[in-house]
Amino acid sequence: MLHLFEKIWQNRIAKIILFVLSGFILLIFAIWYLSLFNQKVMNFNGDSLKQIELSDSTQYQGKYLNESILINVQKSKQNTGEIIVEYNLPNKLYFKYNVLIETIDNFRGKIKIFQDNKELFNGIYDNKQTFYLYINNSEPYLRDMLSVVVSNNHYPDNYTPPLSSIARFATGHGVEKRGEIIPLIMFFIVLAIYLVDIKYPQFFFLLQNLISVKDPEPSEFYLAMQKLGWFVIYPILLVVLLFKGVC
């Protein structure tokens, strides 16, 4: 395989084709990765649901134990000011809620939640506080603690979405970008070290030993570990950092 690559590298036309093909693949990957990095998600029961903006609604889609989750949010077509939140959950569970919001500022507001014309909640939402829903300005709504699906367990027949979840989907609070910048920064730092180590194989060895040892020479073990880093450790670390950046 290595001999074949050397023959291709010695051929000028083959080298150009290889560069063009590699560049095209990298471009496609970069476009895909950036779209994933900038994708907006909402957390629901420990899972990240992808936000999809449609012309008349906003959808949140995901999977849980290979079953689909779809949450649809849209304004009422009767111009009543209501926001309709529909849950299509695993175990064929379906819920529909009507939400009325009176905004106070960018983080707080009055909110009413109805199901089948029955009022489930009437109080305050506050995105800056530990608890999202409050019965009044100071008393948090704690019944949501009972509406939790244990990790890797199926949705039970008696499950109902937490009211704080309904409120967050209705207000849009909690939506964030999938990508994390720190793993991406670490990726470019490790990539720079990787390229320097390949281009100047003795650079880091000399940097480490130049002051303490006169005319240092790398040992066979050091060279073996360096090649292991080139072909195994660095590539795995770079892939892990890329994966970490969008998960």
Tab-separated table of C-alpha atoms in Angstrom, residues 63-152:
chain	number	residue	atom	x	y	z
A	63	LYS	CA	-34.534	9.544	18.939
A	64	TYR	CA	-34.853	7.683	22.229
A	65	LEU	CA	-34.079	3.948	22.322
A	66	ASN	CA	-34.571	3.869	18.515
A	67	GLU	CA	-38.030	5.433	18.811
A	68	SER	CA	-38.835	8.840	17.318
A	69	ILE	CA	-39.540	11.985	19.298
A	70	LEU	CA	-41.295	14.882	17.561
A	71	ILE	CA	-42.367	18.055	19.342
A	72	ASN	CA	-44.183	20.635	17.242
A	73	VAL	CA	-44.637	24.266	18.318
A	74	GLN	CA	-46.850	26.694	16.411
A	75	LYS	CA	-49.077	29.706	16.912
A	76	SER	CA	-52.825	29.137	16.906
A	77	LYS	CA	-54.397	29.693	13.492
A	78	GLN	CA	-57.380	31.383	15.176
A	79	ASN	CA	-55.189	34.404	16.077
A	80	THR	CA	-55.989	33.953	19.762
A	81	GLY	CA	-52.367	34.524	20.776
A	82	GLU	CA	-52.091	30.928	21.948
A	83	ILE	CA	-49.066	28.752	21.267
A	84	ILE	CA	-49.826	25.095	20.579
A	85	VAL	CA	-47.256	22.532	21.779
A	86	GLU	CA	-47.723	18.961	20.520
A	87	TYR	CA	-45.727	15.973	21.774
A	88	ASN	CA	-45.345	12.769	19.724
A	89	LEU	CA	-43.341	10.516	22.018
A	90	PRO	CA	-42.225	6.867	22.154
A	91	ASN	CA	-44.796	4.278	23.247
A	92	LYS	CA	-47.309	6.068	20.928
A	93	LEU	CA	-47.860	8.843	23.468
A	94	TYR	CA	-49.448	12.032	22.181
A	95	PHE	CA	-50.134	15.267	24.067
A	96	LYS	CA	-51.419	18.648	22.987
A	97	TYR	CA	-51.216	21.828	25.063
A	98	ASN	CA	-52.329	25.413	24.592
A	99	VAL	CA	-50.063	28.036	26.110
A	100	LEU	CA	-50.752	31.726	26.747
A	101	ILE	CA	-47.733	33.966	27.382
A	102	GLU	CA	-47.574	37.548	28.586
A	103	THR	CA	-43.950	38.676	28.290
A	104	ILE	CA	-42.448	40.835	31.058
A	105	ASP	CA	-38.883	41.019	29.672
A	106	ASN	CA	-36.441	38.817	27.720
A	107	PHE	CA	-36.259	36.279	30.543
A	108	ARG	CA	-39.547	36.430	32.453
A	109	GLY	CA	-43.253	36.429	31.813
A	110	LYS	CA	-46.683	35.273	32.909
A	111	ILE	CA	-47.757	31.931	31.520
A	112	LYS	CA	-50.890	29.773	31.443
A	113	ILE	CA	-50.904	26.159	30.255
A	114	PHE	CA	-54.114	24.384	29.197
A	115	GLN	CA	-54.973	20.859	28.073
A	116	ASP	CA	-58.467	20.199	26.683
A	117	ASN	CA	-59.593	23.589	28.067
A	118	LYS	CA	-58.439	22.566	31.543
A	119	GLU	CA	-55.971	24.930	33.180
A	120	LEU	CA	-52.846	23.040	34.300
A	121	PHE	CA	-50.705	25.982	35.342
A	122	ASN	CA	-51.020	29.708	35.947
A	123	GLY	CA	-47.905	31.485	37.123
A	124	ILE	CA	-44.501	32.878	36.151
A	125	TYR	CA	-41.616	31.570	34.043
A	126	ASP	CA	-38.113	32.868	34.740
A	127	ASN	CA	-35.171	31.753	32.630
A	128	LYS	CA	-32.608	33.252	35.030
A	129	GLN	CA	-33.642	31.219	38.075
A	130	THR	CA	-32.790	27.645	39.101
A	131	PHE	CA	-36.386	26.531	38.619
A	132	TYR	CA	-38.126	27.672	35.461
A	133	LEU	CA	-41.739	27.831	36.656
A	134	TYR	CA	-43.010	29.660	39.724
A	135	ILE	CA	-46.495	29.607	41.203
A	136	ASN	CA	-45.859	33.210	42.208
A	137	ASN	CA	-42.741	35.378	42.183
A	138	SER	CA	-40.950	33.259	44.788
A	139	GLU	CA	-42.520	29.792	45.121
A	140	PRO	CA	-41.069	27.300	42.580
A	141	TYR	CA	-43.264	24.698	40.900
A	142	LEU	CA	-41.829	21.336	42.014
A	143	ARG	CA	-44.277	18.747	40.658
A	144	ASP	CA	-42.143	18.371	37.491
A	145	MET	CA	-39.737	16.262	39.561
A	146	LEU	CA	-42.200	13.362	39.132
A	147	SER	CA	-42.263	13.551	35.300
A	148	VAL	CA	-38.833	12.107	34.567
A	149	VAL	CA	-37.917	9.146	32.362
A	150	VAL	CA	-35.055	7.118	33.822
A	151	SER	CA	-32.175	6.717	31.367
A	152	ASN	CA	-32.506	3.675	29.060
